[in-house]
XYZ file of C-alpha atoms in Angstrom:
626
model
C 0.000 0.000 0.000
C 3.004 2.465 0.542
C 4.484 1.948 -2.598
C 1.190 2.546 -3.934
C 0.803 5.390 -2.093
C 4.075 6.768 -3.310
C 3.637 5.983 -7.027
C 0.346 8.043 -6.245
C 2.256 11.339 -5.244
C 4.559 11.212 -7.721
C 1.906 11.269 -10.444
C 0.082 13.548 -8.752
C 3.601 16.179 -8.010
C 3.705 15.582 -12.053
C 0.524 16.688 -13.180
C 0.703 19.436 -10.346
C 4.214 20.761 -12.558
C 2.165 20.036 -15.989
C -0.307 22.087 -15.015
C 2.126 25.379 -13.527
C 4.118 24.712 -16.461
C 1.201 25.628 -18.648
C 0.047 28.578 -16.620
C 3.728 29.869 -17.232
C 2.706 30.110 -20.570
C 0.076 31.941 -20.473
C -2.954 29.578 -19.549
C -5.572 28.848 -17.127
C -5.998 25.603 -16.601
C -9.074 23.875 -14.517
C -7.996 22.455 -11.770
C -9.441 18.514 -11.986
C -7.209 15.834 -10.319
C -7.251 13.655 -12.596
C -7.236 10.677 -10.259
C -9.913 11.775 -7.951
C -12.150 13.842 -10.004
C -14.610 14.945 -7.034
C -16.453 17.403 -9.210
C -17.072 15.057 -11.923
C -16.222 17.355 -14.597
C -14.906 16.662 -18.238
C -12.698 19.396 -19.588
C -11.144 20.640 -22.714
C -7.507 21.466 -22.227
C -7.275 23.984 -24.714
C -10.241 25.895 -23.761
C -8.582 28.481 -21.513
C -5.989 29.240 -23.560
C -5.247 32.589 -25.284
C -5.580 32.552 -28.989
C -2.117 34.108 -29.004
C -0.815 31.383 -26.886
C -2.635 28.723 -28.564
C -1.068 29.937 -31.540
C 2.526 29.925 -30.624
C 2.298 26.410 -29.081
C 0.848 25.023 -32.348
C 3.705 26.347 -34.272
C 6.395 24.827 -31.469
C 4.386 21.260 -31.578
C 4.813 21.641 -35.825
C 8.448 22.788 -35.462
C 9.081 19.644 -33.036
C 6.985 17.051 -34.883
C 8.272 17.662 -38.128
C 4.763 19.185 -39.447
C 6.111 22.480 -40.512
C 4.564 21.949 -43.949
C 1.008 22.031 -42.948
C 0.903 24.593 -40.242
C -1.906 26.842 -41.255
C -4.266 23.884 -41.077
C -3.043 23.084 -37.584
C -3.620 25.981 -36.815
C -6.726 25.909 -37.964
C -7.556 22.903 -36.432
C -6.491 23.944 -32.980
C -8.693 26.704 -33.156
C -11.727 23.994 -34.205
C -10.600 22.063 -31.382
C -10.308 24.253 -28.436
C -14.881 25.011 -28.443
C -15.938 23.003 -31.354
C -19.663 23.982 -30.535
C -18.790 27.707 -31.816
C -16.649 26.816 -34.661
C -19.616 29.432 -36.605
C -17.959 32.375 -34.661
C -14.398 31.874 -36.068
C -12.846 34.080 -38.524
C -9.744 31.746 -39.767
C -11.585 29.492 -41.536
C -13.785 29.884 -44.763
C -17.154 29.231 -45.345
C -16.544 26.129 -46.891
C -14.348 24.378 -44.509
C -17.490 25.651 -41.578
C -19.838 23.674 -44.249
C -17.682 20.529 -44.003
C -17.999 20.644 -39.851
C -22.115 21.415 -40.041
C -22.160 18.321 -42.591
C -20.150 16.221 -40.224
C -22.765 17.632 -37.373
C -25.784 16.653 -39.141
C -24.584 13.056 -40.686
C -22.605 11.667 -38.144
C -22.821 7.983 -39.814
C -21.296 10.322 -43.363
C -17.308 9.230 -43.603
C -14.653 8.150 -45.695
C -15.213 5.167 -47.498
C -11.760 3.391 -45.898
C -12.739 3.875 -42.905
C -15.765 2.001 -43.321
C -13.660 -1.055 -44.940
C -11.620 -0.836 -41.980
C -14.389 -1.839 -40.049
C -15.801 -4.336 -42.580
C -12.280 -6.015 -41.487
C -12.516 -5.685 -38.023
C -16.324 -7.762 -38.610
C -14.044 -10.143 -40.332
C -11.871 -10.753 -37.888
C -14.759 -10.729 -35.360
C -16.666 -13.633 -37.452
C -13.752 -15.840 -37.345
C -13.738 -15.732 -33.583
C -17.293 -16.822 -33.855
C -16.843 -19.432 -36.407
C -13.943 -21.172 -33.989
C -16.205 -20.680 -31.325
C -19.266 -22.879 -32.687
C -16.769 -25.515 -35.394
C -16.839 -27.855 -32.011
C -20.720 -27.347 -30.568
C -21.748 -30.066 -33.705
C -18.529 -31.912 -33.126
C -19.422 -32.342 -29.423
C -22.034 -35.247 -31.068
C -18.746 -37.453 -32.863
C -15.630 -36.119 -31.806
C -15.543 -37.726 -28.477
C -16.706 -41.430 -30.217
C -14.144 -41.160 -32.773
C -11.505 -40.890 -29.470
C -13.000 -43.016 -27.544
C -13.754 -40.307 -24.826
C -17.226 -41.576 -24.370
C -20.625 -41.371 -26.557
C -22.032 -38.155 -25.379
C -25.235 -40.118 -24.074
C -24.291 -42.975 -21.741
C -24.591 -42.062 -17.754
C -23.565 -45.150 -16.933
C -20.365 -45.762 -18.672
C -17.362 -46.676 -16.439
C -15.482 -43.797 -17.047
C -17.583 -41.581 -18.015
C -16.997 -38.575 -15.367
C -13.370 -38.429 -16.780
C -15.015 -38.691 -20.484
C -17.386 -35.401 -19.615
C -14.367 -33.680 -18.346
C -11.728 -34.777 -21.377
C -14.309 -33.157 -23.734
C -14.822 -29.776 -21.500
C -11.164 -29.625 -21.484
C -11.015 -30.047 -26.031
C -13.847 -27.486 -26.069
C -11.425 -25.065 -23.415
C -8.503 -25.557 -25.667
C -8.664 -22.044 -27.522
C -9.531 -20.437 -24.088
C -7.008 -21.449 -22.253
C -4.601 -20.584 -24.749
C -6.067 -17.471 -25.105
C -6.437 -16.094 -21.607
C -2.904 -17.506 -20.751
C -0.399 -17.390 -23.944
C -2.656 -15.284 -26.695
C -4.146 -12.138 -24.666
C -0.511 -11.386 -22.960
C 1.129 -11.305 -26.309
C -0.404 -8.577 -27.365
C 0.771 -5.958 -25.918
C 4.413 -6.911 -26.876
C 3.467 -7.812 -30.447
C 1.274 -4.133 -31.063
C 4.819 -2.584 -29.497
C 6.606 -3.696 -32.486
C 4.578 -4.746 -35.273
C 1.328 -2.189 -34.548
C -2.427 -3.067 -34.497
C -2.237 -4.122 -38.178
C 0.889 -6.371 -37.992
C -0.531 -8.228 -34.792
C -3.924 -8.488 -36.560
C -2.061 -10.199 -39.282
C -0.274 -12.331 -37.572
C -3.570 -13.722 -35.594
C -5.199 -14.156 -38.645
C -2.512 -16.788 -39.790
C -3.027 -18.689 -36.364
C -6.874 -18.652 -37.147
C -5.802 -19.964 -40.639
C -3.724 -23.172 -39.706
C -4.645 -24.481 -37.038
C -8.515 -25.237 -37.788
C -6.796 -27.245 -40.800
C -4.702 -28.948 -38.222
C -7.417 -29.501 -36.118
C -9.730 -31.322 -38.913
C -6.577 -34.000 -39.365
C -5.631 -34.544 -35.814
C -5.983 -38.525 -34.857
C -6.002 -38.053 -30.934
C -7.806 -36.109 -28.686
C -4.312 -34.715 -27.118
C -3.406 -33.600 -30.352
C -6.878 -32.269 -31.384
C -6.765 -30.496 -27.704
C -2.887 -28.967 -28.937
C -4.422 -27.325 -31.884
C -6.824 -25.479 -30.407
C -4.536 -24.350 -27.865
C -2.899 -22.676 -30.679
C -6.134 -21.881 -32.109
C -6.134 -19.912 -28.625
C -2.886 -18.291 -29.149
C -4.675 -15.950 -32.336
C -8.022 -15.810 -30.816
C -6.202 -13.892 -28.082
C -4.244 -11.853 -30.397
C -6.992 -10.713 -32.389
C -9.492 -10.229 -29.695
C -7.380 -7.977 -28.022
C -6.431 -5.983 -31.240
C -8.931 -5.743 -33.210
C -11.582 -3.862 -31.005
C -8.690 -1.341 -30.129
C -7.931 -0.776 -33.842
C -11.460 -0.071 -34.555
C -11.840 2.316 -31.677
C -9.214 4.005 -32.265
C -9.776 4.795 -36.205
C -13.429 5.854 -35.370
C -15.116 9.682 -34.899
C -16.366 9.318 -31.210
C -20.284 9.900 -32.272
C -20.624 6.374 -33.580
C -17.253 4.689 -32.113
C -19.992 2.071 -29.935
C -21.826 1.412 -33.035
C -18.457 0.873 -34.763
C -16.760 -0.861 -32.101
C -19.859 -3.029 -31.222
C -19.354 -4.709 -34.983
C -17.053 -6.932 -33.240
C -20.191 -8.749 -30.972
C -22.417 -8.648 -34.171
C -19.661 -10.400 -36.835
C -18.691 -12.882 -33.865
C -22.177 -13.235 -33.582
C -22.809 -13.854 -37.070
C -19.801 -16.144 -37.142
C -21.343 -18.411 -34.510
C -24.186 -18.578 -36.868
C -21.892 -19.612 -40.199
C -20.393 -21.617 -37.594
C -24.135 -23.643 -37.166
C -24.779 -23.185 -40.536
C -21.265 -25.216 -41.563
C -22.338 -27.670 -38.591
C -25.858 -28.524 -40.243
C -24.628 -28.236 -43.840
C -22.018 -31.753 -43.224
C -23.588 -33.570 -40.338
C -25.039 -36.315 -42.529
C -21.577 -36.982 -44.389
C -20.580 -39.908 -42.368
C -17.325 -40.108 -39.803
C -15.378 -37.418 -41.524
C -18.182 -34.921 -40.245
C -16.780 -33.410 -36.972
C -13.412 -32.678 -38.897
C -15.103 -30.684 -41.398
C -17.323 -28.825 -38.946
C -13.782 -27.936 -37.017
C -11.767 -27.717 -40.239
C -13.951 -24.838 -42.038
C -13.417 -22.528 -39.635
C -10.034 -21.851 -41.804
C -12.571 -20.377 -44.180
C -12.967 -16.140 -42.826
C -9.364 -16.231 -41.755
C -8.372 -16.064 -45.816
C -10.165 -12.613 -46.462
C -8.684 -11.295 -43.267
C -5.215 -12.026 -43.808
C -5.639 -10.177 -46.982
C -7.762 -7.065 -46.196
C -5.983 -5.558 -43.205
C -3.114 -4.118 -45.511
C -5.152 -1.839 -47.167
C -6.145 -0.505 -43.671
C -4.337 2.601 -42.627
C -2.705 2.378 -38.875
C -4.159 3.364 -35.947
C -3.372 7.280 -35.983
C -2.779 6.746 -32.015
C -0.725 4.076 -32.568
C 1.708 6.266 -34.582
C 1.514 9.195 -31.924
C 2.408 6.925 -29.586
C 5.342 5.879 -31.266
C 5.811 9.678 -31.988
C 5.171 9.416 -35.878
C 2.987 12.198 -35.879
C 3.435 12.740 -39.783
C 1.751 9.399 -40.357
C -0.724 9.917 -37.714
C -2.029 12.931 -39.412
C -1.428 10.900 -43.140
C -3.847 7.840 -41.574
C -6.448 10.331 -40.257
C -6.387 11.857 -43.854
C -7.913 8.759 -44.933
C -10.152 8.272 -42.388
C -11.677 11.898 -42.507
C -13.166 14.009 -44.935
C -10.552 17.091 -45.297
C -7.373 18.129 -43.978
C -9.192 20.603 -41.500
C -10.629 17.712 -39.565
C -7.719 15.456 -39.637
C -5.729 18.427 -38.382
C -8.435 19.147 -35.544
C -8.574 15.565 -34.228
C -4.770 15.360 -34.615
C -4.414 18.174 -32.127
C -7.088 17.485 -29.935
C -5.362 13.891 -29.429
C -2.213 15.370 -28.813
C -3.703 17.915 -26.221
C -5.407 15.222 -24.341
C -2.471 12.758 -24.326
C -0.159 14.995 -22.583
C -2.565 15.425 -19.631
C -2.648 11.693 -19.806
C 0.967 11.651 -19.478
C 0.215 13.772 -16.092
C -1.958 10.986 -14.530
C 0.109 7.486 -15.579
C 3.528 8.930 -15.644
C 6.366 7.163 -17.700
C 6.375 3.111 -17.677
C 7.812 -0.029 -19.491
C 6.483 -3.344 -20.610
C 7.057 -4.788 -17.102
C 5.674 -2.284 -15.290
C 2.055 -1.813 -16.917
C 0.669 -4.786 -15.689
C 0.660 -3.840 -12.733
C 0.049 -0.229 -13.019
C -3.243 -1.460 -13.838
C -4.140 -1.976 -9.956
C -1.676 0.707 -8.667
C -3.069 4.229 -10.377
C -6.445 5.345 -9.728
C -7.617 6.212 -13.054
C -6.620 2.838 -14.350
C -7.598 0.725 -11.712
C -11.239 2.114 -12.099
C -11.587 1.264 -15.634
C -9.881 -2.169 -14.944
C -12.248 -2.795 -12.813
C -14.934 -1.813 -14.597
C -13.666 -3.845 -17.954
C -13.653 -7.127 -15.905
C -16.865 -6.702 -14.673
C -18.423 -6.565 -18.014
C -16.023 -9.400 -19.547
C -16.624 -11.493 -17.031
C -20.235 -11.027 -17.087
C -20.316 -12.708 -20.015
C -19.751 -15.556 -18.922
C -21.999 -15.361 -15.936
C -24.658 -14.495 -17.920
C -24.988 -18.310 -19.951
C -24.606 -16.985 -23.132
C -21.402 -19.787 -23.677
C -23.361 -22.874 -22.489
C -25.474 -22.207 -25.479
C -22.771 -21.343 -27.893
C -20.411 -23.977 -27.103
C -23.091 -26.918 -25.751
C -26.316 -26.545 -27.778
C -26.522 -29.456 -29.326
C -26.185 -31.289 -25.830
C -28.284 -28.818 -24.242
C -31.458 -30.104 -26.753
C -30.333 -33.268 -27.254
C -30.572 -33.481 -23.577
C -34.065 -32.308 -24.089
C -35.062 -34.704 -26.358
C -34.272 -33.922 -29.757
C -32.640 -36.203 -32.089
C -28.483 -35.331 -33.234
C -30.253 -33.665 -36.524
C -33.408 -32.071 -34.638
C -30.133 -30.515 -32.044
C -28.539 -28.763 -34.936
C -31.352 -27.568 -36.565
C -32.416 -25.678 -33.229
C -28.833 -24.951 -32.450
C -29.296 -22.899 -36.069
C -32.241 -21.133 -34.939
C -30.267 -19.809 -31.561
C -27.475 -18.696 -33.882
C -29.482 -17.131 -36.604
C -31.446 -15.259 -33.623
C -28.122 -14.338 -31.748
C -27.228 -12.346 -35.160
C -30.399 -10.959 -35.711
C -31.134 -9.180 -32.827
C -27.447 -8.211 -32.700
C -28.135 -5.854 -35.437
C -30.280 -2.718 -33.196
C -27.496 -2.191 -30.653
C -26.031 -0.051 -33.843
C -28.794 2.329 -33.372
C -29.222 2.256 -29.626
C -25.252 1.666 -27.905
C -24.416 5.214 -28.783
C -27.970 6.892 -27.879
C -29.323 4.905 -24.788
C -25.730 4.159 -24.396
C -23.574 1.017 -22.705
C -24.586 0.826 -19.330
C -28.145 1.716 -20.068
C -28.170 -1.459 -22.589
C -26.600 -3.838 -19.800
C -29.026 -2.704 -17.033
C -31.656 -3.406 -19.261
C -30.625 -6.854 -20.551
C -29.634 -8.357 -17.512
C -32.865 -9.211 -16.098
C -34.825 -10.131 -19.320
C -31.808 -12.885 -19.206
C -31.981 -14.185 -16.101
C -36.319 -14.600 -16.140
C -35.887 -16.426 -19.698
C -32.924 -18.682 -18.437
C -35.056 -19.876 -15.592
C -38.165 -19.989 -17.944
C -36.128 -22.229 -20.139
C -34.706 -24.365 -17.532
C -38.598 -24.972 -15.866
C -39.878 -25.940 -19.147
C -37.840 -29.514 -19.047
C -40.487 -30.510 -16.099
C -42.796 -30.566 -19.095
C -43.048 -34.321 -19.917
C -40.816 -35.125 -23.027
C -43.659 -37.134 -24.794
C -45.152 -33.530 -25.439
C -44.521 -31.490 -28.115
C -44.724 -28.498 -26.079
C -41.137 -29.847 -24.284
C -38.836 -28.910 -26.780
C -40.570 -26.183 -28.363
C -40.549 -24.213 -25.126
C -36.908 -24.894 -23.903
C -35.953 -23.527 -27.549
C -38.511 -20.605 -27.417
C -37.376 -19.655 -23.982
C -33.726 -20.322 -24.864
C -34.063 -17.797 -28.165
C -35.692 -15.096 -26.322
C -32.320 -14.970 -24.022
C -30.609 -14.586 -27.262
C -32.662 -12.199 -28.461
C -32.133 -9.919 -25.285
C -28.419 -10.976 -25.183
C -27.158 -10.047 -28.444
C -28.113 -5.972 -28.113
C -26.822 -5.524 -24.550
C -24.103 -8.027 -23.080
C -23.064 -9.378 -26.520
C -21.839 -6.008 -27.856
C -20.946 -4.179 -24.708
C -17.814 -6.298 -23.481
C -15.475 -5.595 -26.239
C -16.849 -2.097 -27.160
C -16.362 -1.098 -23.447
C -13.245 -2.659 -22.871
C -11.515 -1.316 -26.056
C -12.488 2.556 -25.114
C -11.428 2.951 -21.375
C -8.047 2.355 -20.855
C -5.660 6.088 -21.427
C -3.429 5.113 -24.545
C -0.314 4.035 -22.375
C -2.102 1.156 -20.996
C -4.530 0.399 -23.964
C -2.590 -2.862 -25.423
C -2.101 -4.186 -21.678
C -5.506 -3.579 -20.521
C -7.341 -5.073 -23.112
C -5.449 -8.029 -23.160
C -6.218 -8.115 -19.192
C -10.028 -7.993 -20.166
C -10.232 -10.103 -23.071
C -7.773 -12.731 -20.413
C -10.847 -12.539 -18.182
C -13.612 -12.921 -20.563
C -11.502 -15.780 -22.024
C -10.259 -17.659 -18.812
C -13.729 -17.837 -17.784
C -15.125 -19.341 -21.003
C -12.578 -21.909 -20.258
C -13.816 -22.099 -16.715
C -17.335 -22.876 -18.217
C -16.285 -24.955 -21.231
C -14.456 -27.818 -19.058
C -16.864 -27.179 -16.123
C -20.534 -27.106 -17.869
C -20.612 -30.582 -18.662
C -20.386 -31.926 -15.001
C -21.905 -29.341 -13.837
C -25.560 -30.589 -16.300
C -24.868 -34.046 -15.071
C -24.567 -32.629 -11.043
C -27.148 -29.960 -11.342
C -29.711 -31.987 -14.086
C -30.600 -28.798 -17.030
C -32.820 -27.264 -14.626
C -30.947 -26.441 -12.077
C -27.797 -25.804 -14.245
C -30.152 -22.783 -16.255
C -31.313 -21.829 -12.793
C -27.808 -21.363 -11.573
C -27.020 -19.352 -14.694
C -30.194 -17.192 -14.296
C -29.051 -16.414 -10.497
C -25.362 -15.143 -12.107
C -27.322 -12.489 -14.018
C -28.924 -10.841 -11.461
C -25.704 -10.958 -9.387
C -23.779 -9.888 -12.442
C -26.605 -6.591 -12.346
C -25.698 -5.553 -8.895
C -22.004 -5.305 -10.354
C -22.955 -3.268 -13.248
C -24.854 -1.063 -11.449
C -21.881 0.156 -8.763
C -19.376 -0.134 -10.585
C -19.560 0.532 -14.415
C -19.580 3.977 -15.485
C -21.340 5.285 -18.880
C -18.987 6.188 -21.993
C -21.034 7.322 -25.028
C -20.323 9.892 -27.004
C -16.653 10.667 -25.389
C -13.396 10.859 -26.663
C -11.090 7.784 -26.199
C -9.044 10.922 -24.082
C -11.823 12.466 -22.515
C -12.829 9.184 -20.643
C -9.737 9.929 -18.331
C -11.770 12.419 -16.798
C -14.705 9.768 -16.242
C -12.614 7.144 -14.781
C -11.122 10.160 -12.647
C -14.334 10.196 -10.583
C -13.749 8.081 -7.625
C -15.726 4.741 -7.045
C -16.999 5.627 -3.945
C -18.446 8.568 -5.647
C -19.828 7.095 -8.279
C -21.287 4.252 -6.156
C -23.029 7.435 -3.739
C -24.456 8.434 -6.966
C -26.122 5.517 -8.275
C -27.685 4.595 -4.383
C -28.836 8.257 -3.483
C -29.950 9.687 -6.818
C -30.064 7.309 -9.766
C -31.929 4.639 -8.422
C -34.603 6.751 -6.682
C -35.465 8.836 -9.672
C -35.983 5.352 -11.610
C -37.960 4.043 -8.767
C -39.909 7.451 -9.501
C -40.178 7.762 -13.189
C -40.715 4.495 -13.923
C -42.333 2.834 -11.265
C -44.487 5.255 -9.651
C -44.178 7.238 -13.518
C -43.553 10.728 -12.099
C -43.353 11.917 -15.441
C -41.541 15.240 -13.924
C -39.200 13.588 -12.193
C -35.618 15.439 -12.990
C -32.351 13.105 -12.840
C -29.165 15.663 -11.392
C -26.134 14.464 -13.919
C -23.201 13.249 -12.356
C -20.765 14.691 -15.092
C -20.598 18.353 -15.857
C -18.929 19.472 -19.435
C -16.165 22.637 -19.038
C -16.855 24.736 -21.701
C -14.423 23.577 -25.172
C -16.354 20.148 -24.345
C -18.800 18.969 -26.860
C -22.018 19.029 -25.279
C -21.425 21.152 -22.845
C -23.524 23.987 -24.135
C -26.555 21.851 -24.246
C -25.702 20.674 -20.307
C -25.572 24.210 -19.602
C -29.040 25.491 -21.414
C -30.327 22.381 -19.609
């Protein structure tokens, strides 16, 4: 706790010389500390500064960056930058370039074409993590036979315990390898290679070893493969998300971002598809429902070279030139690459206050050391790891045993097993519209309960005698509803989340620590879920489940803060606000005004905001005509 305490006042002695240093020259800065933000408030750090000032430090940042070349537009763009609500009122730039901004105002889902294919990549990427997900739920039927690890239906086989837990630990293999090899690699592999490179190199892991996987003639060597499997589903999970985040306009980075969930989503489902489409082709069928998985990996090795870098990425290697070239392609005009550019930079050296210098070694555990981080490291896990408490796996990975065990024949168990993963992508498809409006946390609070009610709906329904039609056809209508309210809240929010809130300096690090949770834990429930249906019968195993959501709510609520509509840099000010505080929130004045509007539908009932936008914030004239 002392060193803790020590690494505390240093940070805090830095941003304390930061912020003189800038009043030296000629600005007045708002006093927030950035790692207890009491007030709650979300500033600009350029809006205090004197034009004149402003001016000069442009021309020093393009004289020390290399940028000389385009310094009116920098200039320009600072100026955009430091109140971007009253861009009308400046002088310095032309009618046409205002014109461009009101555009961008009014169309916020209006950009670049390559910007949009970067994204169509990124759902690439995320569809291959799908389609490895869901190439063993059909092989779960064969696999095991071909083995000799049991038939998948006998209780009363001699050894069949260690059978139920040798295929829970095959299904695990590309979770274990990802929470403990994959995840950690990344941040040493986007050091040197970038988000591209280590997308890449993923990609040729998700290539191979499905291939080797269809050929293996043991289970040990069928369980090595997807190991490896594990080693680019870790890679890419903890990449790809970041790249996208960090190459979209903050207005529509969830809807952006959340692609990941939907393309996994509708990989699971291409995944089921591939599972029905070769289940009658005799003993060869279970390696070609693991073997196509190869299939999405092509297209991805190929498209993310025509992607441009993260523009972060380069800053943070101090390539600002190419940070300002990438955002050309990703923006409209020069002016709002220019703005963004700036606005970055700004925002990353008060960053710089609050995590102070560090190395490789050291950011690990700087994620539990320094306030701002630990905040949003906590609040990633909770998320991630209410994924898996919410029982969205033991349908992805176990379907097939899940209705078989209901009654249906093999063939019956993949057709339903289709109709969960056709749902899951369907309903996938309105968090676009509603993760950047309603917003994250709003979309989890909501979810959470409509899951756990339709989990223990589903698990009642096997009391209903299995001679009745009405057996099956409930489990699988009760078991697509919780898909249906899964897909728009927890199935997009994870990643998304995860992606935005760590500062820049701990980005690669902390999403690899979040996607290592999400991950661990699927391996937790792939090895443990099929014990746990013989233990617990299905009832009492979708009970269980349905008792995780609602404790998985309680978590949400205290401790995960909303992020819509922010900058990736502006979030430092969020995850400023102490827990404590943000906990005293939620209990005094959040939940009583919902208790009011909604329950006892006070229609008047007003809702005090926790956050409060300096002027030179977006927004923050609205807050303040509110």
């Amino acid at each position: 706790m002392a060193d803790s305490e020590t690494k505390n006042e240093i940070f805090q002695k830095e941003a304390a010389e930061h912020a003189a240093d800038l009043e030296q020259r000629g600005q007045s800065v708002s006093q927030v500390n950035m790692n207890k933000n009491l007030e709650a408030k979300i500033s600009n750090p350029l809006a205090d500064i004197p034009v004149d000032v402003l001016m000069k430090e442009v021309e020093e940042f393009a004289q020390e960056k290399g940028m000389m070349d385009i310094l009116d537009v920098l200039q320009k763009g600072a100026r955009v930058a430091q109140d971007p609500d009253r861009f009308e009122e400046l002088d310095c730039i032309d009618e046409s370039e205002k014109e461009v901004i009101r555009y961008e105002r009014a169309h916020r889902w209006k950009h670049p074409l390559r910007l949009y294919f970067t994204i169509i990549v990124c759902s690439i990427g995320a569809a291959v993590q799908g389609w490895d997900q869901t190439g063993s739920n059909g092989a779960n039927l064969s696999f095991p036979l071909e083995f000799g690890i049991g038939d998948g239906e006998c209780d009363e086989c001699p050894n069949q315990d260690r059978d139920n837990w040798l295929v829970g630990l095959v299904n695990s293999g590309p979770y274990i390898g990802s929470a403990f090899i994959g995840c950690w690699l990344s941040d040493p592999c986007n050091f040197y290679f970038g988000r591209r490179g280590t997308i890449f190199i993923s990609a040729v892991f998700c290539l191979i070893t499905p291939i080797g996987g269809a050929v293996t003639q043991s289970w040990e060597q069928l369980f090595i493969t997807r190991l490896l499997m594990g080693i680019g589903m870790g890679l890419k999970g903890s990449s790809v998300p970041i790249f996208a985040a960090e190459n979209s306009p903050a207005t529509i980075r969830g809807a952006l971002v959340m692609s990941w969930q939907m393309w996994t989503a509708f990989g699971i489902f291409l995944g089921f598809c591939a599972n029905l489409a070769v289940h009658t082709v005799g003993d060869i069928a279970w390696r070609l429902q693991i073997g196509s998985a190869f299939i999405p990996a092509v297209p991805l090795c190929l498209g993310i070279f025509f992607c441009p870098e993260s523009p972060r990425w380069y800053m943070k290697k101090n390539r600002y030139h190419k940070a300002y070239n990438s955002l050309l392609r990703l923006r409209f005009t020069p002016l709002q690459a220019a703005r963004d550019l700036y606005y970055i930079h700004s925002q990353l050296q008060v960053e710089a206050s609050i995590v102070g210098k560090s190395n490789y070694l050291t950011r690990f555990f700087e994620l539990f050391t320094i306030p701002r981080v630990r905040r949003a490291t906590l609040a990633s896990f909770v998320v991630m790891i209410a994924q898996q408490m919410c029982g969205i796996n033991i349908i992805a990975f176990y379907s097939s045993t899940v209705f078989v065990n209901a009654g249906a024949s093999a063939s019956d168990a993949l057709i339903a097993s289709f109709g969960f993963g056709l749902v899951n992508f369907v309903f996938a498809w309105p968090a676009i519209w509603t993760i950047d409006t309603y917003g994250r946390r709003t979309l989890l609070l909501f979810t959470f309960p409509q899951m756990a009610w339709t989990l223990l709906a589903a698990g009642f329904c096997f009391y209903i005698p299995e001679e009745s039609t009405a057996h099956l056809a409930c489990i699988a209508l009760f078991i697509y509803l919780f898909a249906a309210f899964y897909s728009p809240g927890e199935g997009p929010v994870p990643f998304t989340y995860s992606a935005e809130v760590f500062p820049l300096s701990h980005r690669e690090v902390g999403m690899g620590w979040a996607v290592a949770t999400c991950l661990f834990w699927a391996a937790v429930l792939s090895i443990s879920f099929p014990r746990i249906l013989e233990a617990f019968t299905p009832t009492g195993t979708f009970g269980f489940y349905a008792a995780l959501n609602v404790t998985a709510f309680v978590m949400i609520f205290f401790w995960v803060p909303e992020t819509k509509q922010r900058t990736l840099e502006e979030l430092d000010y969020i995850f400023a606000v102490p827990t404590r505080r943000f906990m005293s929130y939620n209990t005094t004045k959040a939940l009583p005004w919902w208790f009011k509007r909604y329950v006892f539908m006070h229609k008047d009932a007003q809702l005090e905001p926790l956050y409060h936008f300096d002027h030179g914030v977006v927004g923050a004239q609205k807050q303040e005509s509110e």
